mmCIF file of C-alpha atoms and ligand atoms in Angstrom:
data_model
loop_
_atom_site.group_PDB
_atom_site.id
_atom_site.type_symbol
_atom_site.label_atom_id
_atom_site.label_comp_id
_atom_site.label_asym_id
_atom_site.label_seq_id
_atom_site.Cartn_x
_atom_site.Cartn_y
_atom_site.Cartn_z
ATOM 1 C CA MET A 1 -19.016 -15.903 15.172
ATOM 2 C CA THR A 2 -21.443 -15.839 12.268
ATOM 3 C CA GLN A 3 -24.005 -13.091 12.400
ATOM 4 C CA ILE A 4 -27.086 -12.952 10.200
ATOM 5 C CA ILE A 5 -29.211 -9.824 10.000
ATOM 6 C CA LEU A 6 -32.648 -9.441 8.475
ATOM 7 C CA ALA A 7 -32.849 -5.854 7.207
ATOM 8 C CA ILE A 8 -35.886 -3.837 6.136
ATOM 9 C CA GLU A 9 -35.967 -0.567 4.166
ATOM 10 C CA SER A 10 -39.163 1.321 3.279
ATOM 11 C CA SER A 11 -38.297 5.015 3.667
ATOM 12 C CA CYS A 12 -39.547 6.191 0.271
ATOM 13 C CA ASP A 13 -40.844 4.237 -2.716
ATOM 14 C CA GLU A 14 -38.916 0.963 -2.487
ATOM 15 C CA THR A 15 -40.124 -1.914 -0.309
ATOM 16 C CA ALA A 16 -36.996 -3.888 0.464
ATOM 17 C CA CYS A 17 -35.738 -6.757 2.593
ATOM 18 C CA SER A 18 -32.295 -8.331 2.662
ATOM 19 C CA ILE A 19 -30.526 -11.052 4.592
ATOM 20 C CA VAL A 20 -26.906 -10.109 5.244
ATOM 21 C CA LYS A 21 -24.254 -12.376 6.773
ATOM 22 C CA ASN A 22 -21.333 -10.883 8.699
ATOM 23 C CA GLY A 23 -21.937 -7.401 7.296
ATOM 24 C CA ASN A 24 -20.867 -7.981 3.725
ATOM 25 C CA GLU A 25 -22.183 -11.290 2.442
ATOM 26 C CA ILE A 26 -25.576 -10.780 0.816
ATOM 27 C CA LEU A 27 -27.676 -13.943 1.066
ATOM 28 C CA SER A 28 -30.646 -12.206 -0.568
ATOM 29 C CA ASN A 29 -31.620 -8.665 -1.525
ATOM 30 C CA ILE A 30 -35.204 -8.108 -2.630
ATOM 31 C CA VAL A 31 -36.282 -4.651 -3.801
ATOM 32 C CA SER A 32 -39.832 -4.010 -4.939
ATOM 33 C CA SER A 33 -39.841 -0.628 -6.673
ATOM 34 C CA GLN A 34 -42.950 1.534 -7.023
ATOM 35 C CA ILE A 35 -41.406 3.790 -9.676
ATOM 36 C CA ASN A 36 -43.857 2.730 -12.375
ATOM 37 C CA VAL A 37 -46.805 3.805 -10.228
ATOM 38 C CA HIS A 38 -45.362 7.171 -9.139
ATOM 39 C CA LYS A 39 -44.134 7.938 -12.672
ATOM 40 C CA LYS A 40 -47.729 8.675 -13.676
ATOM 41 C CA PHE A 41 -47.841 11.471 -11.081
ATOM 42 C CA GLY A 42 -44.399 12.910 -11.869
ATOM 43 C CA GLY A 43 -43.118 12.155 -8.346
ATOM 44 C CA VAL A 44 -43.681 10.053 -5.232
ATOM 45 C CA VAL A 45 -47.210 10.365 -3.823
ATOM 46 C CA PRO A 46 -46.710 9.624 -0.090
ATOM 47 C CA GLU A 47 -50.166 8.180 0.577
ATOM 48 C CA VAL A 48 -49.952 5.882 -2.445
ATOM 49 C CA ALA A 49 -46.435 4.825 -1.401
ATOM 50 C CA SER A 50 -47.552 3.751 2.091
ATOM 51 C CA ARG A 51 -50.432 1.715 0.708
ATOM 52 C CA ILE A 52 -48.180 -0.153 -1.711
ATOM 53 C CA HIS A 53 -45.668 -0.808 1.095
ATOM 54 C CA VAL A 54 -48.478 -2.403 3.134
ATOM 55 C CA GLU A 55 -49.392 -4.655 0.200
ATOM 56 C CA ASN A 56 -45.795 -5.704 -0.474
ATOM 57 C CA ILE A 57 -43.903 -5.871 2.788
ATOM 58 C CA SER A 58 -44.803 -9.432 3.848
ATOM 59 C CA VAL A 59 -44.198 -10.810 0.353
ATOM 60 C CA VAL A 60 -40.810 -9.103 0.142
ATOM 61 C CA ILE A 61 -39.731 -10.413 3.582
ATOM 62 C CA ALA A 62 -40.902 -13.962 2.761
ATOM 63 C CA GLU A 63 -39.056 -13.880 -0.558
ATOM 64 C CA ALA A 64 -35.845 -12.594 1.028
ATOM 65 C CA MET A 65 -35.915 -15.442 3.572
ATOM 66 C CA GLU A 66 -36.700 -18.039 0.943
ATOM 67 C CA GLN A 67 -33.917 -16.914 -1.399
ATOM 68 C CA ALA A 68 -31.426 -16.794 1.471
ATOM 69 C CA LYS A 69 -32.583 -20.271 2.597
ATOM 70 C CA VAL A 70 -32.850 -19.158 6.207
ATOM 71 C CA THR A 71 -35.487 -19.503 8.914
ATOM 72 C CA MET A 72 -36.145 -17.111 11.794
ATOM 73 C CA ASP A 73 -33.968 -19.348 13.983
ATOM 74 C CA ASP A 74 -30.949 -18.313 11.900
ATOM 75 C CA ILE A 75 -31.579 -14.574 12.307
ATOM 76 C CA ASP A 76 -29.553 -12.752 14.983
ATOM 77 C CA ALA A 77 -31.188 -9.320 14.735
ATOM 78 C CA ILE A 78 -33.737 -7.256 12.806
ATOM 79 C CA ALA A 79 -32.343 -3.987 11.397
ATOM 80 C CA PHE A 80 -34.622 -1.386 9.858
ATOM 81 C CA THR A 81 -34.678 2.180 8.562
ATOM 82 C CA GLN A 82 -36.208 4.309 11.309
ATOM 83 C CA GLY A 83 -35.778 7.552 9.371
ATOM 84 C CA PRO A 84 -35.482 9.982 7.755
ATOM 85 C CA GLY A 85 -38.067 9.479 5.041
ATOM 86 C CA LEU A 86 -41.801 9.634 4.432
ATOM 87 C CA ILE A 87 -43.644 8.986 7.692
ATOM 88 C CA GLY A 88 -46.265 6.621 6.217
ATOM 89 C CA SER A 89 -43.673 4.653 4.258
ATOM 90 C CA LEU A 90 -41.295 4.356 7.211
ATOM 91 C CA HIS A 91 -44.128 3.286 9.483
ATOM 92 C CA VAL A 92 -44.792 0.132 7.437
ATOM 93 C CA GLY A 93 -41.180 -1.074 7.664
ATOM 94 C CA VAL A 94 -40.917 -0.154 11.337
ATOM 95 C CA GLN A 95 -44.099 -2.078 12.212
ATOM 96 C CA ALA A 96 -42.922 -5.124 10.262
ATOM 97 C CA ALA A 97 -39.541 -5.059 12.025
ATOM 98 C CA LYS A 98 -41.091 -4.639 15.466
ATOM 99 C CA THR A 99 -43.599 -7.431 14.834
ATOM 100 C CA LEU A 100 -40.845 -9.865 13.843
ATOM 101 C CA ALA A 101 -38.671 -8.826 16.797
ATOM 102 C CA TRP A 102 -41.564 -9.321 19.192
ATOM 103 C CA MET A 103 -42.762 -12.624 17.719
ATOM 104 C CA TYR A 104 -39.329 -14.208 17.530
ATOM 105 C CA ASN A 105 -37.655 -12.414 20.422
ATOM 106 C CA LYS A 106 -34.862 -10.835 18.369
ATOM 107 C CA PRO A 107 -32.925 -7.629 19.040
ATOM 108 C CA LEU A 108 -34.031 -4.587 17.042
ATOM 109 C CA ILE A 109 -31.600 -2.199 15.342
ATOM 110 C CA PRO A 110 -33.123 1.170 14.334
ATOM 111 C CA LEU A 111 -30.979 2.842 11.694
ATOM 112 C CA HIS A 112 -30.508 6.146 9.929
ATOM 113 C CA HIS A 113 -31.155 5.729 6.196
ATOM 114 C CA ILE A 114 -28.025 7.655 5.206
ATOM 115 C CA ILE A 115 -25.754 5.536 7.394
ATOM 116 C CA GLY A 116 -27.047 2.621 5.321
ATOM 117 C CA HIS A 117 -26.122 4.425 2.087
ATOM 118 C CA ILE A 118 -22.585 5.022 3.397
ATOM 119 C CA TYR A 119 -22.184 1.395 4.495
ATOM 120 C CA ALA A 120 -23.234 0.154 1.027
ATOM 121 C CA ASN A 121 -19.629 0.929 0.032
ATOM 122 C CA GLY A 122 -18.528 -1.949 2.284
ATOM 123 C CA PHE A 123 -19.884 -4.420 -0.285
ATOM 124 C CA VAL A 124 -17.257 -3.372 -2.808
ATOM 125 C CA ASP A 125 -14.326 -2.151 -0.739
ATOM 126 C CA GLU A 126 -13.019 -2.342 2.763
ATOM 127 C CA LEU A 127 -13.912 0.821 4.684
ATOM 128 C CA THR A 128 -10.882 2.598 6.149
ATOM 129 C CA PHE A 129 -11.053 5.437 8.633
ATOM 130 C CA PRO A 130 -10.989 8.377 8.836
ATOM 131 C CA LEU A 131 -13.476 8.349 5.982
ATOM 132 C CA LEU A 132 -15.292 11.134 4.168
ATOM 133 C CA ALA A 133 -18.658 10.425 2.517
ATOM 134 C CA LEU A 134 -20.310 12.607 -0.071
ATOM 135 C CA VAL A 135 -23.964 11.727 0.463
ATOM 136 C CA VAL A 136 -26.154 12.660 -2.486
ATOM 137 C CA SER A 137 -29.731 11.445 -2.624
ATOM 138 C CA GLY A 138 -33.304 12.576 -3.147
ATOM 139 C CA GLY A 139 -33.497 13.877 0.422
ATOM 140 C CA HIS A 140 -29.866 14.577 1.370
ATOM 141 C CA THR A 141 -26.762 16.422 0.295
ATOM 142 C CA GLU A 142 -24.136 16.059 2.959
ATOM 143 C CA LEU A 143 -20.447 15.745 3.619
ATOM 144 C CA VAL A 144 -20.133 13.237 6.458
ATOM 145 C CA PHE A 145 -16.826 12.673 8.239
ATOM 146 C CA MET A 146 -16.311 9.391 10.087
ATOM 147 C CA LYS A 147 -13.232 9.349 12.297
ATOM 148 C CA ASP A 148 -13.997 5.721 13.063
ATOM 149 C CA GLU A 149 -16.583 3.111 12.111
ATOM 150 C CA TRP A 150 -19.442 4.342 14.286
ATOM 151 C CA SER A 151 -19.040 8.106 14.456
ATOM 152 C CA PHE A 152 -20.701 10.566 12.097
ATOM 153 C CA ASP A 153 -19.912 14.278 11.866
ATOM 154 C CA ILE A 154 -21.817 16.359 9.368
ATOM 155 C CA LEU A 155 -19.337 18.839 7.904
ATOM 156 C CA GLY A 156 -21.791 20.407 5.494
ATOM 157 C CA THR A 157 -25.399 20.028 4.474
ATOM 158 C CA THR A 158 -27.889 21.591 2.086
ATOM 159 C CA GLN A 159 -29.565 24.816 3.092
ATOM 160 C CA ASP A 160 -32.543 24.163 0.842
ATOM 161 C CA ASP A 161 -33.145 21.482 -1.812
ATOM 162 C CA ALA A 162 -31.270 18.193 -1.852
ATOM 163 C CA ILE A 163 -29.323 17.508 -5.041
ATOM 164 C CA GLY A 164 -31.615 14.626 -6.135
ATOM 165 C CA GLU A 165 -34.639 16.837 -5.515
ATOM 166 C CA ALA A 166 -33.068 19.542 -7.727
ATOM 167 C CA TYR A 167 -32.463 16.960 -10.465
ATOM 168 C CA ASP A 168 -36.084 15.775 -10.211
ATOM 169 C CA LYS A 169 -37.509 19.319 -10.288
ATOM 170 C CA VAL A 170 -35.329 20.484 -13.177
ATOM 171 C CA ALA A 171 -36.260 17.322 -15.077
ATOM 172 C CA ARG A 172 -39.930 18.121 -14.556
ATOM 173 C CA VAL A 173 -39.627 21.642 -16.015
ATOM 174 C CA LEU A 174 -37.726 20.150 -18.948
ATOM 175 C CA GLY A 175 -40.626 17.730 -19.504
ATOM 176 C CA LEU A 176 -38.550 14.647 -18.627
ATOM 177 C CA PRO A 177 -39.978 11.606 -16.819
ATOM 178 C CA TYR A 178 -39.641 10.788 -13.100
ATOM 179 C CA PRO A 179 -37.128 10.038 -11.623
ATOM 180 C CA GLY A 180 -35.378 13.015 -13.175
ATOM 181 C CA GLY A 181 -31.804 12.128 -12.216
ATOM 182 C CA PRO A 182 -31.254 9.280 -14.697
ATOM 183 C CA ALA A 183 -33.130 11.227 -17.411
ATOM 184 C CA ILE A 184 -30.897 14.319 -17.051
ATOM 185 C CA ASP A 185 -27.792 12.123 -16.804
ATOM 186 C CA LYS A 186 -28.678 10.605 -20.200
ATOM 187 C CA LEU A 187 -29.809 13.783 -21.962
ATOM 188 C CA ALA A 188 -26.815 15.836 -20.755
ATOM 189 C CA LYS A 189 -24.511 13.524 -22.716
ATOM 190 C CA GLU A 190 -25.866 15.122 -25.916
ATOM 191 C CA GLY A 191 -25.577 18.680 -24.572
ATOM 192 C CA ASN A 192 -22.997 21.462 -24.771
ATOM 193 C CA LYS A 193 -21.953 24.494 -22.753
ATOM 194 C CA HIS A 194 -24.468 26.897 -24.185
ATOM 195 C CA TYR A 195 -26.225 28.537 -21.230
ATOM 196 C CA VAL A 196 -24.706 30.343 -18.275
ATOM 197 C CA LEU A 197 -26.148 29.437 -14.872
ATOM 198 C CA PRO A 198 -25.163 30.941 -11.512
ATOM 199 C CA THR A 199 -22.724 29.061 -9.292
ATOM 200 C CA PRO A 200 -24.506 28.243 -5.990
ATOM 201 C CA LYS A 201 -23.220 30.310 -3.063
ATOM 202 C CA THR A 202 -23.436 29.457 0.645
ATOM 203 C CA GLU A 203 -22.443 31.222 3.838
ATOM 204 C CA LYS A 204 -20.547 28.209 5.177
ATOM 205 C CA GLU A 205 -17.883 26.820 2.877
ATOM 206 C CA LEU A 206 -18.962 23.170 3.098
ATOM 207 C CA ASP A 207 -22.721 23.736 2.907
ATOM 208 C CA PHE A 208 -24.727 23.313 -0.276
ATOM 209 C CA SER A 209 -27.604 25.152 -1.914
ATOM 210 C CA PHE A 210 -29.488 24.131 -5.045
ATOM 211 C CA SER A 211 -32.765 26.032 -5.026
ATOM 212 C CA GLY A 212 -31.217 29.137 -6.665
ATOM 213 C CA LEU A 213 -29.812 27.005 -9.460
ATOM 214 C CA LYS A 214 -33.156 25.264 -9.932
ATOM 215 C CA SER A 215 -34.961 28.642 -10.098
ATOM 216 C CA ALA A 216 -32.379 29.961 -12.561
ATOM 217 C CA VAL A 217 -33.198 27.052 -14.891
ATOM 218 C CA LEU A 218 -36.922 27.807 -14.620
ATOM 219 C CA GLN A 219 -36.408 31.549 -15.231
ATOM 220 C CA LEU A 220 -34.208 30.842 -18.234
ATOM 221 C CA ILE A 221 -36.942 28.664 -19.752
ATOM 222 C CA GLN A 222 -39.594 31.345 -19.107
ATOM 223 C CA ARG A 223 -37.375 34.080 -20.621
ATOM 224 C CA GLU A 224 -36.749 32.066 -23.774
ATOM 225 C CA GLU A 225 -40.460 31.176 -24.060
ATOM 226 C CA LYS A 226 -41.363 34.885 -23.889
ATOM 227 C CA LYS A 227 -38.959 35.581 -26.728
ATOM 228 C CA ASP A 228 -40.476 32.662 -28.668
ATOM 229 C CA GLU A 229 -37.059 31.024 -28.669
ATOM 230 C CA GLU A 230 -36.822 27.264 -28.459
ATOM 231 C CA ILE A 231 -34.894 25.812 -25.532
ATOM 232 C CA ASN A 232 -32.197 23.298 -26.281
ATOM 233 C CA LYS A 233 -33.095 20.791 -23.563
ATOM 234 C CA ALA A 234 -29.892 18.779 -23.860
ATOM 235 C CA ASP A 235 -27.765 21.931 -23.500
ATOM 236 C CA LEU A 236 -29.759 23.085 -20.496
ATOM 237 C CA ALA A 237 -29.537 19.629 -18.869
ATOM 238 C CA TYR A 238 -25.783 19.703 -19.503
ATOM 239 C CA CYS A 239 -25.315 23.191 -18.013
ATOM 240 C CA PHE A 240 -27.453 22.423 -14.949
ATOM 241 C CA GLN A 241 -25.599 19.183 -14.344
ATOM 242 C CA GLU A 242 -22.104 20.650 -14.781
ATOM 243 C CA THR A 243 -22.861 23.536 -12.401
ATOM 244 C CA ALA A 244 -24.454 21.299 -9.753
ATOM 245 C CA LEU A 245 -21.760 18.611 -9.895
ATOM 246 C CA ASP A 246 -18.857 21.077 -9.869
ATOM 247 C CA THR A 247 -20.183 22.386 -6.549
ATOM 248 C CA LEU A 248 -20.393 18.857 -5.104
ATOM 249 C CA VAL A 249 -16.914 17.907 -6.248
ATOM 250 C CA GLY A 250 -15.344 21.275 -5.322
ATOM 251 C CA LYS A 251 -16.673 21.082 -1.766
ATOM 252 C CA THR A 252 -15.574 17.454 -1.414
ATOM 253 C CA CYS A 253 -12.028 18.552 -2.355
ATOM 254 C CA LYS A 254 -12.159 21.311 0.277
ATOM 255 C CA ALA A 255 -13.303 18.792 2.910
ATOM 256 C CA VAL A 256 -10.463 16.420 1.930
ATOM 257 C CA GLU A 257 -7.902 19.201 2.357
ATOM 258 C CA LEU A 258 -9.387 20.117 5.727
ATOM 259 C CA MET A 259 -9.918 16.665 7.240
ATOM 260 C CA HIS A 260 -7.298 14.451 5.502
ATOM 261 C CA PRO A 261 -9.406 11.264 5.243
ATOM 262 C CA LYS A 262 -7.849 7.984 4.098
ATOM 263 C CA GLN A 263 -10.914 7.116 2.041
ATOM 264 C CA VAL A 264 -13.614 9.045 0.189
ATOM 265 C CA VAL A 265 -16.889 7.310 -0.680
ATOM 266 C CA LEU A 266 -19.933 8.287 -2.695
ATOM 267 C CA ALA A 267 -23.342 7.396 -1.296
ATOM 268 C CA GLY A 268 -27.014 7.725 -2.265
ATOM 269 C CA GLY A 269 -29.067 7.640 -5.446
ATOM 270 C CA VAL A 270 -27.236 10.494 -7.195
ATOM 271 C CA ALA A 271 -23.981 8.514 -6.810
ATOM 272 C CA ALA A 272 -25.347 6.554 -9.796
ATOM 273 C CA ASN A 273 -24.736 9.645 -11.957
ATOM 274 C CA SER A 274 -22.178 8.848 -14.655
ATOM 275 C CA ARG A 275 -20.788 12.390 -14.866
ATOM 276 C CA LEU A 276 -20.394 12.698 -11.072
ATOM 277 C CA ARG A 277 -18.447 9.456 -11.070
ATOM 278 C CA GLU A 278 -16.119 10.765 -13.822
ATOM 279 C CA LYS A 279 -15.594 14.080 -12.069
ATOM 280 C CA MET A 280 -14.887 12.457 -8.695
ATOM 281 C CA ILE A 281 -12.308 10.080 -10.172
ATOM 282 C CA GLU A 282 -10.557 13.011 -11.838
ATOM 283 C CA ALA A 283 -10.674 15.223 -8.727
ATOM 284 C CA MET A 284 -9.525 12.554 -6.248
ATOM 285 C CA ALA A 285 -6.560 11.609 -8.466
ATOM 286 C CA LYS A 286 -4.929 14.816 -7.126
ATOM 287 C CA TYR A 287 -4.718 13.286 -3.643
ATOM 288 C CA SER A 288 -2.321 10.366 -3.801
ATOM 289 C CA ASP A 289 -3.016 9.231 -0.225
ATOM 290 C CA VAL A 290 -6.814 9.183 -0.576
ATOM 291 C CA HIS A 291 -8.588 6.047 -1.765
ATOM 292 C CA LEU A 292 -11.844 6.688 -3.658
ATOM 293 C CA THR A 293 -14.695 4.159 -3.565
ATOM 294 C CA ILE A 294 -17.599 4.454 -5.944
ATOM 295 C CA PRO A 295 -20.432 2.040 -5.238
ATOM 296 C CA PRO A 296 -21.805 -0.011 -8.145
ATOM 297 C CA LEU A 297 -25.180 1.083 -9.494
ATOM 298 C CA TRP A 298 -27.169 -1.605 -7.684
ATOM 299 C CA CYS A 299 -26.267 -0.268 -4.247
ATOM 300 C CA CYS A 300 -26.549 3.475 -4.986
ATOM 301 C CA THR A 301 -30.335 3.619 -4.904
ATOM 302 C CA ASP A 302 -32.462 2.441 -1.984
ATOM 303 C CA ASN A 303 -32.108 -1.200 -0.910
ATOM 304 C CA ALA A 304 -32.120 -3.161 2.346
ATOM 305 C CA ALA A 305 -28.694 -4.808 1.969
ATOM 306 C CA MET A 306 -27.116 -1.473 2.915
ATOM 307 C CA ILE A 307 -29.236 -1.437 6.084
ATOM 308 C CA GLY A 308 -28.001 -4.962 6.851
ATOM 309 C CA ALA A 309 -24.383 -3.850 6.403
ATOM 310 C CA ALA A 310 -24.807 -0.863 8.722
ATOM 311 C CA GLY A 311 -26.783 -3.104 11.095
ATOM 312 C CA ASN A 312 -23.808 -5.415 11.471
ATOM 313 C CA THR A 313 -21.606 -2.585 12.764
ATOM 314 C CA ALA A 314 -24.432 -1.227 14.904
ATOM 315 C CA PHE A 315 -24.774 -4.693 16.470
ATOM 316 C CA LYS A 316 -21.060 -4.665 17.339
ATOM 317 C CA HIS A 317 -21.590 -1.326 19.089
ATOM 318 C CA LYS A 318 -24.705 -2.672 20.896
ATOM 319 C CA PHE A 319 -26.823 -0.039 19.242
ATOM 320 C CA PHE A 320 -30.237 -1.600 19.910
ATOM 321 C CA GLY A 321 -33.730 -0.148 20.002
ATOM 322 C CA SER A 322 -36.750 -1.166 22.014
ATOM 323 C CA LEU A 323 -40.206 -2.317 20.954
ATOM 324 C CA ASP A 324 -41.667 1.113 21.716
ATOM 325 C CA CYS A 325 -39.539 2.916 19.114
ATOM 326 C CA SER A 326 -41.399 4.441 16.186
ATOM 327 C CA ALA A 327 -40.750 5.861 12.722
ATOM 328 C CA ASN A 328 -38.846 9.139 12.821
ATOM 329 C CA PRO A 329 -39.120 11.091 9.554
ATOM 330 C CA CYS A 330 -36.645 13.719 10.833
ATOM 331 C CA LYS A 331 -34.154 11.332 12.439
ATOM 332 C CA GLU A 332 -30.770 12.936 13.088
ATOM 333 C CA MET A 333 -27.501 11.226 12.266
ATOM 334 C CA ASN A 334 -25.690 12.019 15.511
ATOM 335 C CA ILE A 335 -26.090 8.919 17.649
HETATM 336 O O1 LIG B 401 -31.037 7.260 -2.478
HETATM 337 P P1 LIG B 401 -32.259 7.315 -3.315
HETATM 338 O O2 LIG B 401 -32.668 6.074 -4.067
HETATM 339 O O3 LIG B 401 -33.495 7.742 -2.431
HETATM 340 C C1 LIG B 401 -33.367 8.668 -1.407
HETATM 341 O O4 LIG B 401 -32.859 8.289 -0.324
HETATM 342 O O5 LIG B 401 -33.702 9.837 -1.688
HETATM 343 O O6 LIG B 401 -32.093 8.548 -4.318
HETATM 344 C C2 LIG B 401 -33.073 8.911 -5.239
HETATM 345 C C3 LIG B 401 -32.569 10.112 -6.025
HETATM 346 C C4 LIG B 401 -33.630 10.693 -6.969
HETATM 347 O O7 LIG B 401 -33.705 12.085 -6.768
HETATM 348 C C5 LIG B 401 -33.075 10.349 -8.357
HETATM 349 O O8 LIG B 401 -33.439 11.302 -9.343
HETATM 350 C C6 LIG B 401 -31.581 10.365 -8.095
HETATM 351 O O9 LIG B 401 -31.438 9.751 -6.836
HETATM 352 N N1 LIG B 401 -30.825 9.630 -9.113
HETATM 353 C C7 LIG B 401 -29.938 10.211 -9.956
HETATM 354 C C8 LIG B 401 -29.473 9.200 -10.826
HETATM 355 N N2 LIG B 401 -30.083 8.027 -10.478
HETATM 356 C C9 LIG B 401 -30.912 8.302 -9.416
HETATM 357 N N3 LIG B 401 -29.528 11.494 -10.044
HETATM 358 C C10 LIG B 401 -28.634 11.785 -11.004
HETATM 359 N N4 LIG B 401 -28.161 10.890 -11.897
HETATM 360 C C11 LIG B 401 -28.529 9.592 -11.833
HETATM 361 N N5 LIG B 401 -28.047 8.708 -12.721
HETATM 362 ZN ZN1 LIG B 402 -31.829 6.691 -0.150
#
């Protein structure tokens, strides 16, 4: 049976709507990014983000339907990001989804943003279970183990900053533009191993921590400034990136050895990082029975197609919400 899902994503600074058929056929995928507005402030300003979502949401939904050449009669369910994310931003998408569900009498599917990021891999590869996902975004750093298609166990998480947040903060102290991840990715290509930064340590083997590394970068800059020495920004970007990514890849290897997944996937905005992709390919080559999937750039950062893909599986599992559900900025993954 054909199933068409209208999916909405508005958890941070992208207003997005996508029409997805049978979980992996994208009929349309509209993303309206606010990056150019937030750039001026050096980061996402939550209040500004919610206001822009309000201005854009109806236009984005109308455009997604027009491009997909569908009417509301063709839609089987409305999937949306319920959380985590910025409360004001989430609220706009949630209200739009609930309004459509109420007006057209469609089932509602409230989803966890990160489950969407993991399911984005389904657009480029079949997902095979057990599966291990390294989730790396602006708000998350997690190793998620899925023994089957609708079960999520968090093996490790960050104790402080998320990896994308660390990239953005380090970029800011280096005087690079927002978002910092792509800027560091680019600059690090011209850098060399010149500075020594501490390897992040955590109590639990599969947890992450990036705030110490971020502070070490800041202290190094302050020390050099005091000595009137000029910082080599490319070298510092390189050293920060190598240290941070080696932790991510090292812990993914440990999780593979512990859990023996059939497939490893990358998920989230930081999965767009060119050096992380290289390092993961090299590291996973050691495990001949593990298949690595790296999502293409377009589905690493926030979009609604990924919510449509996850929504398709959620539908199969009858994971529906009611009209009284609301945005949940601290939504947990265990369902
Ligand atoms: O998944 P995403 O679009 O939004 C969240 O769910 O957070 O991720 C955004 C994060 C930002 O911190 C951004 O700096 C980072 O992804 N990012 C990158 C790269 N592209 C985006 N980090 C490192 N290298 C990149 N090429
Ligand atoms: Zn995201």
